Tab-separated table of C-alpha atoms in Angstrom:
chain	number	residue	atom	x	y	z
A	1	UNK	CA	125.450	89.935	89.536
A	2	UNK	CA	126.365	93.073	91.488
A	3	UNK	CA	124.307	94.591	94.298
A	4	UNK	CA	124.934	98.224	95.078
A	5	UNK	CA	123.239	101.200	96.727
A	6	UNK	CA	121.952	103.980	94.484
A	7	UNK	CA	122.602	107.657	94.908
A	8	UNK	CA	119.527	109.902	94.956
A	9	UNK	CA	119.892	111.034	91.334
A	10	UNK	CA	120.416	107.487	90.069
A	11	UNK	CA	116.896	106.573	91.141
A	12	UNK	CA	115.605	108.497	88.110
A	13	UNK	CA	117.145	106.069	85.648
A	14	UNK	CA	117.715	102.880	87.663
A	15	UNK	CA	114.938	102.104	90.160
A	16	UNK	CA	111.991	104.381	89.307
A	17	UNK	CA	111.514	102.999	85.750
A	18	UNK	CA	111.500	99.402	87.070
A	19	UNK	CA	108.975	100.308	89.744
A	20	UNK	CA	106.808	102.155	87.215
A	21	UNK	CA	106.716	99.059	84.995
A	22	UNK	CA	105.738	96.889	87.964
A	23	UNK	CA	103.081	99.119	89.535
A	24	UNK	CA	101.788	101.614	86.937
A	25	UNK	CA	100.114	101.617	83.514
A	26	UNK	CA	102.671	100.588	80.911
A	27	UNK	CA	104.374	101.611	78.714
A	28	UNK	CA	104.804	104.924	80.482
A	29	UNK	CA	104.376	108.228	78.688
A	30	UNK	CA	107.322	110.298	77.453
A	31	UNK	CA	107.075	112.828	80.294
A	32	UNK	CA	106.996	110.270	83.085
A	33	UNK	CA	110.760	110.237	83.670
A	34	UNK	CA	110.728	113.975	84.341
A	35	UNK	CA	107.826	113.483	86.747
A	36	UNK	CA	110.048	111.079	88.661
A	37	UNK	CA	112.245	114.052	89.546
A	38	UNK	CA	109.401	115.466	91.641
A	39	UNK	CA	109.574	112.348	93.825
A	40	UNK	CA	113.263	112.647	94.666
A	41	UNK	CA	112.877	114.836	97.792
A	42	UNK	CA	110.344	112.363	99.229
A	43	UNK	CA	112.792	109.487	98.761
A	44	UNK	CA	115.834	111.378	100.034
A	45	UNK	CA	116.469	109.236	103.111
A	46	UNK	CA	115.469	105.882	101.627
A	47	UNK	CA	117.990	103.121	101.120
A	48	UNK	CA	117.642	101.767	97.574
A	49	UNK	CA	119.568	98.713	96.430
A	50	UNK	CA	119.692	97.362	92.880
A	51	UNK	CA	120.972	94.304	91.092
A	52	UNK	CA	123.096	95.089	88.047
A	53	UNK	CA	123.976	92.621	85.308
A	54	UNK	CA	125.979	93.468	82.193
A	55	UNK	CA	125.608	97.176	82.867
A	56	UNK	CA	121.826	97.158	83.294
A	57	UNK	CA	119.540	97.298	86.341
A	58	UNK	CA	117.501	94.113	86.694
A	59	UNK	CA	115.958	94.432	90.184
A	60	UNK	CA	115.438	97.042	92.882
A	61	UNK	CA	114.215	97.354	96.456
A	62	UNK	CA	113.998	100.252	98.916
A	63	UNK	CA	113.654	100.680	102.664
A	64	UNK	CA	111.928	103.698	104.195
A	65	UNK	CA	113.269	104.460	107.712
A	66	UNK	CA	110.057	104.609	109.749
A	67	UNK	CA	108.845	104.185	113.320
A	68	UNK	CA	106.218	101.754	114.595
A	69	UNK	CA	104.427	101.071	117.864
A	70	UNK	CA	104.804	97.496	119.108
A	71	UNK	CA	102.598	96.933	122.163
A	72	UNK	CA	103.292	100.435	123.465
A	73	UNK	CA	106.972	100.788	122.514
A	74	UNK	CA	107.899	102.972	119.536
A	75	UNK	CA	110.742	101.329	117.631
A	76	UNK	CA	112.659	101.955	114.389
A	77	UNK	CA	110.978	100.086	111.545
A	78	UNK	CA	112.158	99.474	107.971
A	79	UNK	CA	109.295	99.914	105.522
A	80	UNK	CA	110.188	97.768	102.510
A	81	UNK	CA	108.838	99.189	99.244
A	82	UNK	CA	109.434	99.375	95.518
A	83	UNK	CA	110.305	95.685	95.118
A	84	UNK	CA	110.544	95.244	91.338
A	85	UNK	CA	112.345	93.005	88.859
A	86	UNK	CA	112.846	93.361	85.108
A	87	UNK	CA	110.434	90.898	83.412
A	88	UNK	CA	113.313	89.041	81.731
A	89	UNK	CA	115.107	88.612	85.064
A	90	UNK	CA	112.256	87.332	87.228
A	91	UNK	CA	112.416	84.072	89.217
A	92	UNK	CA	116.198	84.120	89.335
A	93	UNK	CA	116.604	84.934	93.038
A	94	UNK	CA	117.309	88.652	92.636
A	95	UNK	CA	114.655	89.795	95.140
A	96	UNK	CA	115.856	87.232	97.685
A	97	UNK	CA	119.432	88.497	97.410
A	98	UNK	CA	118.320	92.136	97.639
A	99	UNK	CA	116.103	91.527	100.679
A	100	UNK	CA	118.840	89.673	102.505
A	101	UNK	CA	121.268	92.548	102.043
A	102	UNK	CA	118.715	95.302	102.629
A	103	UNK	CA	117.456	93.814	105.898
A	104	UNK	CA	121.017	93.006	107.002
A	105	UNK	CA	121.856	96.691	106.606
A	106	UNK	CA	118.680	98.011	108.235
A	107	UNK	CA	119.105	95.636	111.176
A	108	UNK	CA	122.706	96.777	111.582
A	109	UNK	CA	121.336	100.319	111.865
A	110	UNK	CA	119.064	99.145	114.732
A	111	UNK	CA	115.779	98.832	112.851
A	112	UNK	CA	114.267	96.060	114.956
A	113	UNK	CA	110.983	95.843	112.995
A	114	UNK	CA	110.085	95.750	109.326
A	115	UNK	CA	106.807	95.897	107.392
A	116	UNK	CA	105.684	95.811	103.764
A	117	UNK	CA	102.761	95.368	101.374
A	118	UNK	CA	103.499	92.088	99.556
A	119	UNK	CA	103.105	91.195	95.900
A	120	UNK	CA	102.521	87.644	97.199
A	121	UNK	CA	102.125	86.953	100.918
A	122	UNK	CA	103.459	83.385	100.768
A	123	UNK	CA	106.712	84.661	99.248
A	124	UNK	CA	107.360	86.994	102.178
A	125	UNK	CA	106.234	84.474	104.785
A	126	UNK	CA	109.388	82.562	103.852
A	127	UNK	CA	111.301	85.677	104.943
A	128	UNK	CA	109.600	85.601	108.346
A	129	UNK	CA	106.821	88.106	107.639
A	130	UNK	CA	103.286	87.541	108.930
A	131	UNK	CA	100.031	89.149	107.836
A	132	UNK	CA	98.506	92.153	109.618
A	133	UNK	CA	94.840	93.218	109.373
A	134	UNK	CA	93.839	95.108	106.252
A	135	UNK	CA	92.119	98.439	106.735
A	136	UNK	CA	88.347	98.410	106.213
A	137	UNK	CA	86.319	100.577	103.837
A	138	UNK	CA	82.879	101.721	104.965
A	139	UNK	CA	80.403	103.189	102.453
A	140	UNK	CA	77.138	104.823	103.528
A	141	UNK	CA	74.759	107.632	102.715
A	142	UNK	CA	75.258	110.936	104.544
A	143	UNK	CA	71.476	110.972	105.025
A	144	UNK	CA	71.785	108.088	107.478
A	145	UNK	CA	73.992	110.254	109.685
A	146	UNK	CA	71.152	112.760	110.243
A	147	UNK	CA	70.615	111.823	113.933
A	148	UNK	CA	74.109	113.132	114.676
A	149	UNK	CA	73.088	116.631	113.571
A	150	UNK	CA	71.054	116.915	116.776
A	151	UNK	CA	73.918	115.817	119.027
A	152	UNK	CA	75.698	118.336	121.238
A	153	UNK	CA	79.336	117.305	121.060
A	154	UNK	CA	82.308	118.727	122.958
A	155	UNK	CA	85.074	120.599	121.198
A	156	UNK	CA	85.465	122.523	117.961
A	157	UNK	CA	85.653	121.227	114.407
A	158	UNK	CA	88.340	122.893	112.268
A	159	UNK	CA	88.167	122.682	108.448
A	160	UNK	CA	91.101	123.655	106.224
A	161	UNK	CA	93.310	122.510	103.372
A	162	UNK	CA	95.912	119.933	104.357
A	163	UNK	CA	98.648	122.294	103.153
A	164	UNK	CA	97.679	124.768	105.880
A	165	UNK	CA	96.775	122.242	108.561
A	166	UNK	CA	99.648	119.829	108.043
A	167	UNK	CA	101.462	120.644	111.357
A	168	UNK	CA	98.341	119.744	113.346
A	169	UNK	CA	97.849	116.583	111.275
A	170	UNK	CA	101.441	115.492	111.717
A	171	UNK	CA	101.329	116.154	115.460
A	172	UNK	CA	98.166	114.070	115.807
A	173	UNK	CA	99.641	111.128	113.894
A	174	UNK	CA	102.644	111.314	116.237
A	175	UNK	CA	100.217	111.020	119.149
A	176	UNK	CA	98.574	107.999	117.482
A	177	UNK	CA	102.039	106.501	117.042
A	178	UNK	CA	102.594	106.667	120.797
A	179	UNK	CA	99.162	105.279	121.670
A	180	UNK	CA	98.140	102.693	119.034
A	181	UNK	CA	99.643	99.229	118.680
A	182	UNK	CA	101.005	98.620	115.192
A	183	UNK	CA	100.725	102.266	114.117
A	184	UNK	CA	103.565	103.431	111.868
A	185	UNK	CA	104.484	106.838	110.463
A	186	UNK	CA	106.738	108.055	107.690
A	187	UNK	CA	109.920	110.036	108.322
A	188	UNK	CA	109.538	113.784	107.861
A	189	UNK	CA	111.072	113.828	104.371
A	190	UNK	CA	108.354	111.438	103.120
A	191	UNK	CA	105.418	112.682	105.201
A	192	UNK	CA	105.595	116.260	103.856
A	193	UNK	CA	104.506	114.998	100.442
A	194	UNK	CA	100.918	115.158	101.740
A	195	UNK	CA	101.408	118.836	102.581
A	196	UNK	CA	103.087	119.678	99.298
A	197	UNK	CA	100.468	117.985	97.107
A	198	UNK	CA	97.764	119.866	99.034
A	199	UNK	CA	95.041	117.792	97.357
A	200	UNK	CA	92.979	117.007	100.472
A	201	UNK	CA	90.766	118.795	102.947
A	202	UNK	CA	91.691	118.322	106.592
A	203	UNK	CA	89.081	118.039	109.304
A	204	UNK	CA	90.200	118.101	112.941
A	205	UNK	CA	88.368	117.944	116.255
A	206	UNK	CA	89.977	120.162	118.890
A	207	UNK	CA	89.172	119.972	122.603
A	208	UNK	CA	90.940	121.949	125.328
A	209	UNK	CA	93.581	123.017	122.814
A	210	UNK	CA	94.427	119.457	121.741
A	211	UNK	CA	93.487	117.496	118.637
A	212	UNK	CA	91.186	114.584	119.488
A	213	UNK	CA	90.391	113.364	115.980
A	214	UNK	CA	91.304	114.007	112.358
A	215	UNK	CA	90.586	112.870	108.818
A	216	UNK	CA	91.674	113.982	105.357
A	217	UNK	CA	89.280	113.753	102.447
A	218	UNK	CA	88.329	114.892	98.959
A	219	UNK	CA	85.068	115.059	96.970
A	220	UNK	CA	85.124	113.544	93.497
A	221	UNK	CA	82.094	115.423	92.094
A	222	UNK	CA	78.707	116.918	92.871
A	223	UNK	CA	76.368	114.005	93.466
A	224	UNK	CA	79.330	111.670	93.771
A	225	UNK	CA	81.405	110.553	96.725
A	226	UNK	CA	83.095	112.146	99.681
A	227	UNK	CA	86.226	109.995	99.806
A	228	UNK	CA	87.879	110.041	103.206
A	229	UNK	CA	91.248	108.573	104.114
A	230	UNK	CA	91.849	106.925	107.502
A	231	UNK	CA	89.403	108.080	110.168
A	232	UNK	CA	91.564	108.793	113.216
A	233	UNK	CA	89.467	109.278	116.336
A	234	UNK	CA	90.827	109.287	119.863
A	235	UNK	CA	87.416	108.565	121.390
A	236	UNK	CA	83.718	108.175	120.434
A	237	UNK	CA	83.051	111.914	120.800
A	238	UNK	CA	85.748	112.764	118.271
A	239	UNK	CA	84.463	110.117	115.859
A	240	UNK	CA	80.902	111.452	116.193
A	241	UNK	CA	82.109	114.989	115.475
A	242	UNK	CA	83.821	113.867	112.259
A	243	UNK	CA	80.737	111.938	111.147
A	244	UNK	CA	78.511	114.886	112.032
A	245	UNK	CA	80.513	116.984	109.579
A	246	UNK	CA	80.000	114.343	106.872
A	247	UNK	CA	76.233	114.470	107.560
A	248	UNK	CA	76.178	118.099	106.432
A	249	UNK	CA	76.986	116.952	102.877
A	250	UNK	CA	73.612	115.233	102.372
A	251	UNK	CA	72.649	117.569	99.487
A	252	UNK	CA	76.117	117.507	97.935
A	253	UNK	CA	77.242	113.873	97.727
A	254	UNK	CA	75.453	110.566	97.334
A	255	UNK	CA	77.879	108.491	99.400
A	256	UNK	CA	80.618	108.753	101.974
A	257	UNK	CA	83.528	106.333	101.615
A	258	UNK	CA	85.933	106.169	104.566
A	259	UNK	CA	88.916	104.013	105.542
A	260	UNK	CA	88.865	102.412	108.990
A	261	UNK	CA	91.103	100.294	111.216
A	262	UNK	CA	90.063	96.680	111.689
A	263	UNK	CA	88.694	97.277	115.197
A	264	UNK	CA	86.094	99.864	114.097
A	265	UNK	CA	82.487	98.579	113.883
A	266	UNK	CA	80.505	101.103	111.825
A	267	UNK	CA	77.393	98.906	111.937
A	268	UNK	CA	77.164	99.898	115.622
A	269	UNK	CA	77.677	103.646	115.163
A	270	UNK	CA	73.991	104.496	114.717
A	271	UNK	CA	70.591	102.865	114.552
A	272	UNK	CA	69.359	102.439	110.955
A	273	UNK	CA	72.773	103.172	109.433
A	274	UNK	CA	72.868	101.219	106.180
A	275	UNK	CA	76.569	100.596	105.643
A	276	UNK	CA	78.693	98.385	103.447
A	277	UNK	CA	81.918	97.363	105.188
A	278	UNK	CA	84.630	95.618	103.214
A	279	UNK	CA	88.210	94.501	103.653
A	280	UNK	CA	89.372	93.540	100.186
A	281	UNK	CA	92.563	91.504	99.795
A	282	UNK	CA	93.535	90.439	96.290
A	283	UNK	CA	96.611	89.334	94.392
A	284	UNK	CA	97.812	91.354	92.617
A	285	UNK	CA	96.455	94.765	93.492
A	286	UNK	CA	95.136	95.000	97.064
A	287	UNK	CA	97.413	93.220	99.542
A	288	UNK	CA	97.081	93.221	103.301
A	289	UNK	CA	100.258	94.410	105.034
A	290	UNK	CA	102.826	92.113	106.615
A	291	UNK	CA	105.434	92.661	109.322
A	292	UNK	CA	108.120	90.851	111.285
A	293	UNK	CA	110.657	91.252	114.059
A	294	UNK	CA	114.201	91.838	112.829
A	295	UNK	CA	115.760	91.675	116.264
A	296	UNK	CA	114.836	90.179	119.640
A	297	UNK	CA	115.701	93.574	121.100
A	298	UNK	CA	112.188	94.589	119.995
A	299	UNK	CA	110.709	92.291	122.659
A	300	UNK	CA	112.779	93.392	125.646
A	301	UNK	CA	110.699	95.504	128.010
A	302	UNK	CA	107.344	95.033	126.262
A	303	UNK	CA	104.272	94.907	128.508
A	304	UNK	CA	103.601	91.214	129.057
A	305	UNK	CA	101.490	88.817	131.028
A	306	UNK	CA	103.065	86.619	133.673
A	307	UNK	CA	103.988	83.717	131.407
A	308	UNK	CA	107.323	81.926	131.170
A	309	UNK	CA	108.373	79.861	128.171
A	310	UNK	CA	111.482	78.760	126.299
A	311	UNK	CA	111.423	79.329	122.542
A	312	UNK	CA	113.744	77.772	120.019
A	313	UNK	CA	113.902	79.922	116.886
A	314	UNK	CA	114.584	78.064	113.664
A	315	UNK	CA	114.926	78.612	109.935
A	316	UNK	CA	115.698	82.330	109.934
A	317	UNK	CA	118.612	84.554	109.000
A	318	UNK	CA	118.031	87.153	111.725
A	319	UNK	CA	116.292	85.410	114.642
A	320	UNK	CA	117.923	82.234	115.914
A	321	UNK	CA	118.888	80.318	119.027
A	322	UNK	CA	117.089	79.309	122.195
A	323	UNK	CA	115.746	81.984	124.531
A	324	UNK	CA	113.724	82.215	127.707
A	325	UNK	CA	110.804	84.656	127.544
A	326	UNK	CA	109.834	85.741	131.046
A	327	UNK	CA	106.936	88.105	131.783
A	328	UNK	CA	106.907	87.634	135.545
A	329	UNK	CA	107.542	91.324	136.254
A	330	UNK	CA	104.930	92.596	133.795
A	331	UNK	CA	107.725	93.591	131.396
A	332	UNK	CA	109.102	90.976	129.061
A	333	UNK	CA	112.640	89.770	129.634
A	334	UNK	CA	114.522	87.912	126.895
A	335	UNK	CA	117.117	85.699	128.572
A	336	UNK	CA	119.534	82.970	127.421
A	337	UNK	CA	117.861	79.629	126.930
A	338	UNK	CA	119.826	78.031	129.757
A	339	UNK	CA	118.500	80.564	132.288
A	340	UNK	CA	115.745	78.099	133.220
A	341	UNK	CA	116.335	74.678	134.679
A	342	UNK	CA	115.852	71.946	132.082
A	343	UNK	CA	112.320	70.568	132.111
A	344	UNK	CA	110.854	73.231	134.403
A	345	UNK	CA	109.658	75.619	131.676
A	346	UNK	CA	107.507	74.681	128.670
A	347	UNK	CA	109.283	74.856	125.301
A	348	UNK	CA	108.028	75.870	121.855
A	349	UNK	CA	109.802	75.798	118.520
A	350	UNK	CA	108.956	78.859	116.412
A	351	UNK	CA	109.806	80.293	113.028
A	352	UNK	CA	110.403	84.026	112.741
A	353	UNK	CA	106.912	84.392	111.293
A	354	UNK	CA	105.471	82.492	114.248
A	355	UNK	CA	107.179	84.667	116.842
A	356	UNK	CA	106.279	87.802	114.886
A	357	UNK	CA	102.627	86.719	114.756
A	358	UNK	CA	102.583	86.416	118.551
A	359	UNK	CA	104.416	89.689	119.154
A	360	UNK	CA	102.110	91.630	116.825
A	361	UNK	CA	99.096	89.895	118.375
A	362	UNK	CA	97.580	88.638	115.122
A	363	UNK	CA	97.567	84.882	115.833
A	364	UNK	CA	96.855	82.759	118.872
A	365	UNK	CA	99.608	80.311	119.793
A	366	UNK	CA	97.411	77.416	118.602
A	367	UNK	CA	96.961	79.154	115.243
A	368	UNK	CA	100.737	79.463	114.951
A	369	UNK	CA	100.946	75.668	115.155
A	370	UNK	CA	98.007	75.152	112.772
A	371	UNK	CA	99.620	77.436	110.197
A	372	UNK	CA	102.885	75.503	110.337
A	373	UNK	CA	104.772	78.435	111.855
A	374	UNK	CA	105.999	76.440	114.826
A	375	UNK	CA	105.561	73.456	117.103
A	376	UNK	CA	103.692	74.610	120.191
A	377	UNK	CA	102.771	72.048	122.862
A	378	UNK	CA	99.693	72.773	124.949
A	379	UNK	CA	101.643	73.911	128.023
A	380	UNK	CA	103.804	76.265	125.943
A	381	UNK	CA	100.721	77.628	124.165
A	382	UNK	CA	99.228	78.588	127.529
A	383	UNK	CA	102.352	80.495	128.547
A	384	UNK	CA	102.623	82.247	125.181
A	385	UNK	CA	98.998	83.412	125.459
A	386	UNK	CA	99.808	84.972	128.813
A	387	UNK	CA	102.902	86.734	127.483
A	388	UNK	CA	101.370	87.861	124.170
A	389	UNK	CA	97.613	88.444	124.532
A	390	UNK	CA	95.800	88.995	121.232
A	391	UNK	CA	95.884	92.629	120.118
A	392	UNK	CA	94.869	94.059	116.723
A	393	UNK	CA	97.614	96.159	115.124
A	394	UNK	CA	96.758	99.106	112.853
A	395	UNK	CA	99.621	99.905	110.473
A	396	UNK	CA	98.091	103.138	109.059
A	397	UNK	CA	101.024	104.090	106.794
A	398	UNK	CA	100.534	102.994	103.186
A	399	UNK	CA	103.743	102.578	101.192
């Protein structure tokens, strides 16, 4: 078995066909290989590793160099994608070997976070990943938004094709990256695919020269659905302006379908809004995302409560040893484990998934213990809650 990194052109014949078999209708049509060529520019900066045996490619994995917000700090993040194995080579450890090398390399290049959409969550939990909230889908009639048509809302609504409005869209997602915990964006070479496809309308809310909200969408047919992607609203006024625009489609579409972060509560948007809200997680097909810390450097300097706890990290390739986590200054310090006097600071034993769950804010310290992701005594659980208060991450990027 040989693991090597592909050149850009080699993706056409080595990794793309494997990924197509794993994630697309199969067998693929005769023109599909040539269509792969269109994808090359949007994969230009990815790192793609393959396993080769007897001259053939039997497994592949890629990392997209991204950025993600972790509790207010924007850090380099490796988005793992395109994990695929030839059907005759499955369950032979190829993906494990590829992930070890890929994450070794991305960590060496100072990517301190990593995220993915798993084919099976329990498989990636063994690699230290922990689940993040799935985005919600809300479906409702535009007629139920009628009360918003009477609202006087600040700002201007701008409507254009995404190809024309892409700079404003990209700038607003960069703002969301700085402001929203868990938010991740693609590198420029990948993000421009949305502009180049130009298959969406872009709606933006502009106030005082700045974008306050945005959403991309398409309409499938007259009498059908207005299908919106992620609704990005900086405040309730921006959200109301976007929904007000949807209300104007009452005689054009039967339903509005929109993607939402987990902390949005559409049932509270309006009185008498009949809405179906769903977060669907299935295997295979509709996974919730997962993420993990690749380096303890990601924790240094994070906003933190005034807790103090020693953590022993076990069972992981990238996070190990005993460390003192100290939030006394309001910014987390990661110190050597012997920095505290023995017996004076509570101690917890955590897996990488357990520490990642706390850092991303998706599990309480007691839930970490319940899930078997660590041993957390009551006194240590109290300190960990102070350091890592619960906070819902919103990944946004779909890869």
